[in-house]
Amino acid sequence: MSPSIRVTVWGEFRHERTNPLVAALYPEGMHETIAASLREHPDLSVRTAWLDQPEHGLSDAVLSETDVLIWWGHMAHSEVGDAVVAKVKARVLEGMGLIALHSAHYSKIFKALMGTTCSLKWREANDKERLWNVNPSHPITRGLGEYFEIPSEEMYGEPFGIPEPDQLIFISWFSGGEVFRSGAIWQRGHGRVFYFRPGHETYPTYHHPEVRRVIANAVRWAHSGVRLTDICPNVKPLESLPADSSAATRETTGYR
Ligand code: ZN
């Protein structure tokens, strides 16, 4: 059997401790519900981390042992330390996968990797969401049909202030009339990034079977299998080069 993919599910873990409705849906926290669904897959080795731990639970050791990081944050994006964000970004560039869920569109780490506003329209009004699978041959949509539905969700609408995705995976339609690019992927350095929209805290979205399937598929897709530390070396040639070739080049081109 191939070695486990090491997953860290990061949760802000604030709404669950202040809002009884959210606590009833996610008694151990949203991060633990997501982690439990991933632990059903024997090829995944899953841990959790949250905001109020030292270093937000993301020490150098934890990041070193993480192949794919899942991020859910909302009310406390500003409390995430810039030093931790810088370390997470560096790990993504080295090859760690990142899955940004729902309101993580406004997390410091997602914005840092996108370089754009990541703003969108929103409404909390029990819209139905229909997610269209616009990339049926992509590993993230494995096992899904043409579309799936979430009976009640927060609405996110276009325009979504993201850079052009490398590939679109899902487009959502909402019963209020809006559409949204609700699943999209980007390569950043050696790391693979997936944004997946569903998951407002007052709905049971992370108990939804298709949502859980998408997250598990995305973990496997986001696992690059490499860790390539950033270096910028001055190197010797692999073959012997003609003597003083740089001077000869300068003579022929006229460039100095
Ligand atoms: Zn929300």
PDB file of C-alpha atoms and ligand atoms in Angstrom:
ATOM      1  CA  MET A   1       0.000   0.000   0.000  1.00  0.00           C
ATOM      2  CA  SER A   2       1.285   3.456  -0.839  1.00  0.00           C
ATOM      3  CA  PRO A   3       2.280   5.686   2.088  1.00  0.00           C
ATOM      4  CA  SER A   4      -0.424   7.820   3.676  1.00  0.00           C
ATOM      5  CA  ILE A   5      -1.141  11.332   2.530  1.00  0.00           C
ATOM      6  CA  ARG A   6      -0.694  13.508   5.639  1.00  0.00           C
ATOM      7  CA  VAL A   7      -3.574  15.960   5.961  1.00  0.00           C
ATOM      8  CA  THR A   8      -3.976  18.808   8.458  1.00  0.00           C
ATOM      9  CA  VAL A   9      -7.493  20.241   8.776  1.00  0.00           C
ATOM     10  CA  TRP A  10      -7.267  23.784  10.136  1.00  0.00           C
ATOM     11  CA  GLY A  11     -10.354  25.356  11.678  1.00  0.00           C
ATOM     12  CA  GLU A  12     -10.903  28.771  13.175  1.00  0.00           C
ATOM     13  CA  PHE A  13     -13.129  27.066  15.802  1.00  0.00           C
ATOM     14  CA  ARG A  14     -14.860  30.234  17.074  1.00  0.00           C
ATOM     15  CA  HIS A  15     -18.446  30.099  15.766  1.00  0.00           C
ATOM     16  CA  GLU A  16     -18.810  26.598  17.256  1.00  0.00           C
ATOM     17  CA  ARG A  17     -18.008  27.960  20.735  1.00  0.00           C
ATOM     18  CA  THR A  18     -20.225  31.061  20.557  1.00  0.00           C
ATOM     19  CA  ASN A  19     -23.251  30.119  18.411  1.00  0.00           C
ATOM     20  CA  PRO A  20     -25.454  27.259  19.745  1.00  0.00           C
ATOM     21  CA  LEU A  21     -26.801  26.566  16.249  1.00  0.00           C
ATOM     22  CA  VAL A  22     -23.291  25.966  14.910  1.00  0.00           C
ATOM     23  CA  ALA A  23     -22.346  23.951  18.013  1.00  0.00           C
ATOM     24  CA  ALA A  24     -25.347  21.677  17.459  1.00  0.00           C
ATOM     25  CA  LEU A  25     -24.272  20.969  13.869  1.00  0.00           C
ATOM     26  CA  TYR A  26     -20.574  20.581  14.706  1.00  0.00           C
ATOM     27  CA  PRO A  27     -20.227  19.610  18.380  1.00  0.00           C
ATOM     28  CA  GLU A  28     -16.467  18.978  18.120  1.00  0.00           C
ATOM     29  CA  GLY A  29     -15.914  21.807  15.634  1.00  0.00           C
ATOM     30  CA  MET A  30     -16.174  21.946  11.857  1.00  0.00           C
ATOM     31  CA  HIS A  31     -12.526  20.889  11.518  1.00  0.00           C
ATOM     32  CA  GLU A  32     -13.243  17.667  13.436  1.00  0.00           C
ATOM     33  CA  THR A  33     -16.278  16.870  11.267  1.00  0.00           C
ATOM     34  CA  ILE A  34     -14.203  17.352   8.115  1.00  0.00           C
ATOM     35  CA  ALA A  35     -11.349  15.316   9.628  1.00  0.00           C
ATOM     36  CA  ALA A  36     -13.725  12.489  10.595  1.00  0.00           C
ATOM     37  CA  SER A  37     -14.997  12.233   7.020  1.00  0.00           C
ATOM     38  CA  LEU A  38     -11.400  12.022   5.732  1.00  0.00           C
ATOM     39  CA  ARG A  39     -10.479   9.382   8.328  1.00  0.00           C
ATOM     40  CA  GLU A  40     -12.918   7.030   6.571  1.00  0.00           C
ATOM     41  CA  HIS A  41     -10.246   6.773   3.837  1.00  0.00           C
ATOM     42  CA  PRO A  42      -7.391   4.450   4.803  1.00  0.00           C
ATOM     43  CA  ASP A  43      -4.895   6.201   2.515  1.00  0.00           C
ATOM     44  CA  LEU A  44      -5.221   9.464   4.462  1.00  0.00           C
ATOM     45  CA  SER A  45      -3.557  10.276   7.781  1.00  0.00           C
ATOM     46  CA  VAL A  46      -5.426  13.188   9.325  1.00  0.00           C
ATOM     47  CA  ARG A  47      -4.750  15.650  12.137  1.00  0.00           C
ATOM     48  CA  THR A  48      -6.441  18.916  13.103  1.00  0.00           C
ATOM     49  CA  ALA A  49      -5.233  22.349  14.203  1.00  0.00           C
ATOM     50  CA  TRP A  50      -7.050  25.529  15.201  1.00  0.00           C
ATOM     51  CA  LEU A  51      -6.573  29.236  15.707  1.00  0.00           C
ATOM     52  CA  ASP A  52      -6.248  29.399  19.498  1.00  0.00           C
ATOM     53  CA  GLN A  53      -3.427  26.870  19.738  1.00  0.00           C
ATOM     54  CA  PRO A  54       0.174  28.153  19.987  1.00  0.00           C
ATOM     55  CA  GLU A  55       1.264  29.190  16.473  1.00  0.00           C
ATOM     56  CA  HIS A  56      -2.357  28.386  15.503  1.00  0.00           C
ATOM     57  CA  GLY A  57      -1.383  24.710  15.673  1.00  0.00           C
ATOM     58  CA  LEU A  58       0.910  25.163  12.675  1.00  0.00           C
ATOM     59  CA  SER A  59       4.422  24.771  14.064  1.00  0.00           C
ATOM     60  CA  ASP A  60       7.342  24.081  11.737  1.00  0.00           C
ATOM     61  CA  ALA A  61       7.084  20.402  12.697  1.00  0.00           C
ATOM     62  CA  VAL A  62       3.381  20.201  11.839  1.00  0.00           C
ATOM     63  CA  LEU A  63       3.864  22.006   8.530  1.00  0.00           C
ATOM     64  CA  SER A  64       6.803  19.738   7.704  1.00  0.00           C
ATOM     65  CA  GLU A  65       4.608  16.706   8.247  1.00  0.00           C
ATOM     66  CA  THR A  66       1.688  18.081   6.202  1.00  0.00           C
ATOM     67  CA  ASP A  67       1.195  17.146   2.557  1.00  0.00           C
ATOM     68  CA  VAL A  68      -2.185  18.859   2.213  1.00  0.00           C
ATOM     69  CA  LEU A  69      -3.613  21.641   4.412  1.00  0.00           C
ATOM     70  CA  ILE A  70      -7.352  22.338   4.539  1.00  0.00           C
ATOM     71  CA  TRP A  71      -8.369  25.814   5.751  1.00  0.00           C
ATOM     72  CA  TRP A  72     -11.692  27.073   7.152  1.00  0.00           C
ATOM     73  CA  GLY A  73     -11.755  30.574   8.648  1.00  0.00           C
ATOM     74  CA  HIS A  74     -14.273  33.413   8.818  1.00  0.00           C
ATOM     75  CA  MET A  75     -14.671  35.800  11.757  1.00  0.00           C
ATOM     76  CA  ALA A  76     -11.012  35.944  12.820  1.00  0.00           C
ATOM     77  CA  HIS A  77      -8.955  36.120   9.618  1.00  0.00           C
ATOM     78  CA  SER A  78      -7.152  39.167  11.048  1.00  0.00           C
ATOM     79  CA  GLU A  79      -6.018  37.195  14.118  1.00  0.00           C
ATOM     80  CA  VAL A  80      -3.947  34.797  12.039  1.00  0.00           C
ATOM     81  CA  GLY A  81      -0.329  35.870  12.511  1.00  0.00           C
ATOM     82  CA  ASP A  82       1.552  37.108   9.472  1.00  0.00           C
ATOM     83  CA  ALA A  83       4.575  34.951  10.355  1.00  0.00           C
ATOM     84  CA  VAL A  84       2.424  31.806  10.247  1.00  0.00           C
ATOM     85  CA  VAL A  85       0.880  32.898   6.949  1.00  0.00           C
ATOM     86  CA  ALA A  86       4.369  33.415   5.493  1.00  0.00           C
ATOM     87  CA  LYS A  87       5.422  29.920   6.594  1.00  0.00           C
ATOM     88  CA  VAL A  88       2.286  28.316   5.140  1.00  0.00           C
ATOM     89  CA  LYS A  89       2.795  30.159   1.861  1.00  0.00           C
ATOM     90  CA  ALA A  90       6.416  28.994   1.690  1.00  0.00           C
ATOM     91  CA  ARG A  91       5.275  25.386   2.253  1.00  0.00           C
ATOM     92  CA  VAL A  92       2.721  25.701  -0.564  1.00  0.00           C
ATOM     93  CA  LEU A  93       5.443  26.966  -2.908  1.00  0.00           C
ATOM     94  CA  GLU A  94       7.544  23.920  -1.878  1.00  0.00           C
ATOM     95  CA  GLY A  95       4.736  21.543  -2.861  1.00  0.00           C
ATOM     96  CA  MET A  96       2.193  21.361  -0.006  1.00  0.00           C
ATOM     97  CA  GLY A  97      -1.402  21.319  -1.262  1.00  0.00           C
ATOM     98  CA  LEU A  98      -3.920  23.883   0.055  1.00  0.00           C
ATOM     99  CA  ILE A  99      -7.705  23.493   0.044  1.00  0.00           C
ATOM    100  CA  ALA A 100      -9.463  26.758   0.948  1.00  0.00           C
ATOM    101  CA  LEU A 101     -13.064  26.242   2.021  1.00  0.00           C
ATOM    102  CA  HIS A 102     -15.970  28.699   1.852  1.00  0.00           C
ATOM    103  CA  SER A 103     -15.178  31.937   3.767  1.00  0.00           C
ATOM    104  CA  ALA A 104     -11.464  31.126   3.480  1.00  0.00           C
ATOM    105  CA  HIS A 105     -11.792  33.138   0.257  1.00  0.00           C
ATOM    106  CA  TYR A 106     -10.909  36.073   2.541  1.00  0.00           C
ATOM    107  CA  SER A 107      -8.231  34.300   4.579  1.00  0.00           C
ATOM    108  CA  LYS A 108      -4.782  35.859   4.607  1.00  0.00           C
ATOM    109  CA  ILE A 109      -3.199  32.739   3.129  1.00  0.00           C
ATOM    110  CA  PHE A 110      -5.628  32.453   0.184  1.00  0.00           C
ATOM    111  CA  LYS A 111      -5.347  36.168  -0.604  1.00  0.00           C
ATOM    112  CA  ALA A 112      -1.545  35.964  -0.389  1.00  0.00           C
ATOM    113  CA  LEU A 113      -1.488  33.084  -2.880  1.00  0.00           C
ATOM    114  CA  MET A 114      -3.987  34.712  -5.252  1.00  0.00           C
ATOM    115  CA  GLY A 115      -2.676  38.287  -5.124  1.00  0.00           C
ATOM    116  CA  THR A 116      -6.133  39.738  -5.802  1.00  0.00           C
ATOM    117  CA  THR A 117      -9.065  41.002  -3.701  1.00  0.00           C
ATOM    118  CA  CYS A 118     -10.931  37.644  -3.532  1.00  0.00           C
ATOM    119  CA  SER A 119     -14.133  39.657  -2.903  1.00  0.00           C
ATOM    120  CA  LEU A 120     -17.594  38.412  -3.846  1.00  0.00           C
ATOM    121  CA  LYS A 121     -21.337  38.990  -3.346  1.00  0.00           C
ATOM    122  CA  TRP A 122     -23.066  37.168  -0.480  1.00  0.00           C
ATOM    123  CA  ARG A 123     -26.486  36.655   1.139  1.00  0.00           C
ATOM    124  CA  GLU A 124     -27.667  34.516   4.042  1.00  0.00           C
ATOM    125  CA  ALA A 125     -31.204  33.615   2.991  1.00  0.00           C
ATOM    126  CA  ASN A 126     -31.450  29.811   2.688  1.00  0.00           C
ATOM    127  CA  ASP A 127     -30.797  29.697  -1.034  1.00  0.00           C
ATOM    128  CA  LYS A 128     -30.684  26.303  -2.709  1.00  0.00           C
ATOM    129  CA  GLU A 129     -27.273  25.738  -4.329  1.00  0.00           C
ATOM    130  CA  ARG A 130     -26.818  23.571  -7.413  1.00  0.00           C
ATOM    131  CA  LEU A 131     -23.170  22.823  -8.149  1.00  0.00           C
ATOM    132  CA  TRP A 132     -22.560  21.982 -11.803  1.00  0.00           C
ATOM    133  CA  ASN A 133     -19.656  19.659 -12.479  1.00  0.00           C
ATOM    134  CA  VAL A 134     -17.971  21.466 -15.374  1.00  0.00           C
ATOM    135  CA  ASN A 135     -14.848  19.252 -15.336  1.00  0.00           C
ATOM    136  CA  PRO A 136     -16.055  15.620 -15.263  1.00  0.00           C
ATOM    137  CA  SER A 137     -12.660  14.129 -16.186  1.00  0.00           C
ATOM    138  CA  HIS A 138     -10.823  15.921 -13.342  1.00  0.00           C
ATOM    139  CA  PRO A 139      -9.793  13.830 -10.301  1.00  0.00           C
ATOM    140  CA  ILE A 140     -11.646  16.232  -7.977  1.00  0.00           C
ATOM    141  CA  THR A 141     -15.003  15.296  -9.555  1.00  0.00           C
ATOM    142  CA  ARG A 142     -14.415  11.527  -9.545  1.00  0.00           C
ATOM    143  CA  GLY A 143     -17.631   9.685  -8.657  1.00  0.00           C
ATOM    144  CA  LEU A 144     -19.881  12.732  -9.072  1.00  0.00           C
ATOM    145  CA  GLY A 145     -22.709  13.187 -11.541  1.00  0.00           C
ATOM    146  CA  GLU A 146     -23.537  16.147 -13.727  1.00  0.00           C
ATOM    147  CA  TYR A 147     -24.459  18.214 -10.695  1.00  0.00           C
ATOM    148  CA  PHE A 148     -25.352  17.963  -7.027  1.00  0.00           C
ATOM    149  CA  GLU A 149     -27.495  20.126  -4.793  1.00  0.00           C
ATOM    150  CA  ILE A 150     -27.279  21.547  -1.297  1.00  0.00           C
ATOM    151  CA  PRO A 151     -30.801  22.326  -0.042  1.00  0.00           C
ATOM    152  CA  SER A 152     -29.856  25.421   1.992  1.00  0.00           C
ATOM    153  CA  GLU A 153     -26.693  27.471   1.858  1.00  0.00           C
ATOM    154  CA  GLU A 154     -25.365  30.990   1.996  1.00  0.00           C
ATOM    155  CA  MET A 155     -25.209  32.522  -1.495  1.00  0.00           C
ATOM    156  CA  TYR A 156     -21.874  33.608  -2.986  1.00  0.00           C
ATOM    157  CA  GLY A 157     -22.161  35.462  -6.294  1.00  0.00           C
ATOM    158  CA  GLU A 158     -19.993  36.782  -9.096  1.00  0.00           C
ATOM    159  CA  PRO A 159     -17.944  38.763  -9.663  1.00  0.00           C
ATOM    160  CA  PHE A 160     -15.415  36.785  -7.594  1.00  0.00           C
ATOM    161  CA  GLY A 161     -12.105  38.662  -7.345  1.00  0.00           C
ATOM    162  CA  ILE A 162      -9.794  35.766  -8.147  1.00  0.00           C
ATOM    163  CA  PRO A 163      -7.122  35.468 -10.834  1.00  0.00           C
ATOM    164  CA  GLU A 164      -8.160  33.371 -13.833  1.00  0.00           C
ATOM    165  CA  PRO A 165      -8.166  29.763 -12.562  1.00  0.00           C
ATOM    166  CA  ASP A 166      -5.924  27.165 -14.203  1.00  0.00           C
ATOM    167  CA  GLN A 167      -9.089  25.072 -14.430  1.00  0.00           C
ATOM    168  CA  LEU A 168     -12.677  25.485 -13.289  1.00  0.00           C
ATOM    169  CA  ILE A 169     -14.172  22.482 -11.501  1.00  0.00           C
ATOM    170  CA  PHE A 170     -17.648  23.658 -10.399  1.00  0.00           C
ATOM    171  CA  ILE A 171     -20.031  26.484 -11.194  1.00  0.00           C
ATOM    172  CA  SER A 172     -22.848  27.076  -8.694  1.00  0.00           C
ATOM    173  CA  TRP A 173     -26.334  28.290  -9.413  1.00  0.00           C
ATOM    174  CA  PHE A 174     -28.366  29.749  -6.543  1.00  0.00           C
ATOM    175  CA  SER A 175     -32.134  29.920  -6.260  1.00  0.00           C
ATOM    176  CA  GLY A 176     -31.915  33.704  -5.912  1.00  0.00           C
ATOM    177  CA  GLY A 177     -30.539  33.835  -9.469  1.00  0.00           C
ATOM    178  CA  GLU A 178     -26.771  34.297  -9.022  1.00  0.00           C
ATOM    179  CA  VAL A 179     -23.945  32.098 -10.307  1.00  0.00           C
ATOM    180  CA  PHE A 180     -20.474  31.573  -8.856  1.00  0.00           C
ATOM    181  CA  ARG A 181     -17.195  29.822  -9.724  1.00  0.00           C
ATOM    182  CA  SER A 182     -17.490  27.521  -6.738  1.00  0.00           C
ATOM    183  CA  GLY A 183     -14.616  25.143  -7.487  1.00  0.00           C
ATOM    184  CA  ALA A 184     -11.349  26.305  -9.044  1.00  0.00           C
ATOM    185  CA  ILE A 185      -7.687  25.280  -9.059  1.00  0.00           C
ATOM    186  CA  TRP A 186      -4.362  27.053  -9.380  1.00  0.00           C
ATOM    187  CA  GLN A 187      -0.708  25.993  -9.313  1.00  0.00           C
ATOM    188  CA  ARG A 188       1.449  28.157  -7.028  1.00  0.00           C
ATOM    189  CA  GLY A 189       5.125  27.210  -7.162  1.00  0.00           C
ATOM    190  CA  HIS A 190       5.125  23.429  -6.692  1.00  0.00           C
ATOM    191  CA  GLY A 191       1.871  23.540  -4.687  1.00  0.00           C
ATOM    192  CA  ARG A 192      -1.651  22.851  -5.846  1.00  0.00           C
ATOM    193  CA  VAL A 193      -4.446  25.105  -4.584  1.00  0.00           C
ATOM    194  CA  PHE A 194      -8.186  24.302  -4.675  1.00  0.00           C
ATOM    195  CA  TYR A 195     -10.928  26.715  -3.637  1.00  0.00           C
ATOM    196  CA  PHE A 196     -14.252  25.037  -2.799  1.00  0.00           C
ATOM    197  CA  ARG A 197     -17.202  27.260  -1.935  1.00  0.00           C
ATOM    198  CA  PRO A 198     -19.737  25.326   0.212  1.00  0.00           C
ATOM    199  CA  GLY A 199     -19.573  25.376   3.994  1.00  0.00           C
ATOM    200  CA  HIS A 200     -21.368  28.230   5.745  1.00  0.00           C
ATOM    201  CA  GLU A 201     -21.244  27.471   9.464  1.00  0.00           C
ATOM    202  CA  THR A 202     -25.001  27.543  10.141  1.00  0.00           C
ATOM    203  CA  TYR A 203     -25.773  24.746   7.659  1.00  0.00           C
ATOM    204  CA  PRO A 204     -24.889  21.017   7.884  1.00  0.00           C
ATOM    205  CA  THR A 205     -22.852  21.240   4.669  1.00  0.00           C
ATOM    206  CA  TYR A 206     -19.846  19.232   5.892  1.00  0.00           C
ATOM    207  CA  HIS A 207     -22.172  16.284   6.578  1.00  0.00           C
ATOM    208  CA  HIS A 208     -23.295  16.332   2.907  1.00  0.00           C
ATOM    209  CA  PRO A 209     -22.047  13.191   1.102  1.00  0.00           C
ATOM    210  CA  GLU A 210     -21.014  14.867  -2.151  1.00  0.00           C
ATOM    211  CA  VAL A 211     -19.254  17.702  -0.347  1.00  0.00           C
ATOM    212  CA  ARG A 212     -17.287  15.141   1.673  1.00  0.00           C
ATOM    213  CA  ARG A 213     -16.444  13.224  -1.496  1.00  0.00           C
ATOM    214  CA  VAL A 214     -15.158  16.373  -3.206  1.00  0.00           C
ATOM    215  CA  ILE A 215     -12.901  17.235  -0.251  1.00  0.00           C
ATOM    216  CA  ALA A 216     -11.433  13.698  -0.147  1.00  0.00           C
ATOM    217  CA  ASN A 217     -10.887  13.720  -3.928  1.00  0.00           C
ATOM    218  CA  ALA A 218      -9.264  17.140  -3.651  1.00  0.00           C
ATOM    219  CA  VAL A 219      -6.852  15.961  -0.957  1.00  0.00           C
ATOM    220  CA  ARG A 220      -5.567  13.204  -3.242  1.00  0.00           C
ATOM    221  CA  TRP A 221      -5.313  15.602  -6.179  1.00  0.00           C
ATOM    222  CA  ALA A 222      -3.504  18.281  -4.131  1.00  0.00           C
ATOM    223  CA  HIS A 223      -0.820  15.869  -2.908  1.00  0.00           C
ATOM    224  CA  SER A 224       2.135  16.749  -5.137  1.00  0.00           C
ATOM    225  CA  GLY A 225       4.535  14.250  -3.534  1.00  0.00           C
ATOM    226  CA  VAL A 226       7.425  16.731  -3.647  1.00  0.00           C
ATOM    227  CA  ARG A 227       9.091  19.137  -1.262  1.00  0.00           C
ATOM    228  CA  LEU A 228      11.364  21.471  -3.200  1.00  0.00           C
ATOM    229  CA  THR A 229      12.915  24.078  -0.931  1.00  0.00           C
ATOM    230  CA  ASP A 230      13.469  27.481  -2.525  1.00  0.00           C
ATOM    231  CA  ILE A 231      17.075  27.941  -3.641  1.00  0.00           C
ATOM    232  CA  CYS A 232      18.717  30.037  -6.342  1.00  0.00           C
ATOM    233  CA  PRO A 233      22.103  28.370  -6.899  1.00  0.00           C
ATOM    234  CA  ASN A 234      25.102  29.328  -8.994  1.00  0.00           C
ATOM    235  CA  VAL A 235      26.016  26.050 -10.737  1.00  0.00           C
ATOM    236  CA  LYS A 236      28.850  24.421 -12.652  1.00  0.00           C
ATOM    237  CA  PRO A 237      28.022  23.266 -16.219  1.00  0.00           C
ATOM    238  CA  LEU A 238      27.198  19.598 -16.799  1.00  0.00           C
ATOM    239  CA  GLU A 239      29.340  19.500 -19.990  1.00  0.00           C
ATOM    240  CA  SER A 240      32.729  21.100 -20.599  1.00  0.00           C
ATOM    241  CA  LEU A 241      32.248  24.446 -22.286  1.00  0.00           C
ATOM    242  CA  PRO A 242      34.538  26.175 -24.816  1.00  0.00           C
ATOM    243  CA  ALA A 243      37.099  28.392 -23.099  1.00  0.00           C
ATOM    244  CA  ASP A 244      36.004  31.983 -22.633  1.00  0.00           C
ATOM    245  CA  SER A 245      32.698  31.343 -24.459  1.00  0.00           C
ATOM    246  CA  SER A 246      31.045  34.263 -22.721  1.00  0.00           C
ATOM    247  CA  ALA A 247      33.631  36.652 -24.177  1.00  0.00           C
ATOM    248  CA  ALA A 248      33.063  35.159 -27.658  1.00  0.00           C
ATOM    249  CA  THR A 249      29.312  35.607 -27.250  1.00  0.00           C
ATOM    250  CA  ARG A 250      29.827  39.239 -26.299  1.00  0.00           C
ATOM    251  CA  GLU A 251      31.958  39.741 -29.451  1.00  0.00           C
ATOM    252  CA  THR A 252      29.312  38.295 -31.798  1.00  0.00           C
ATOM    253  CA  THR A 253      26.275  39.933 -30.230  1.00  0.00           C
ATOM    254  CA  GLY A 254      27.822  43.236 -29.331  1.00  0.00           C
ATOM    255  CA  TYR A 255      26.270  43.040 -25.857  1.00  0.00           C
ATOM    256  CA  ARG A 256      28.532  43.757 -22.896  1.00  0.00           C
TER     257      ARG A 256
HETATM  258 ZN    ZN B   1     -20.438  31.874   5.276  1.00  0.00          ZN
END
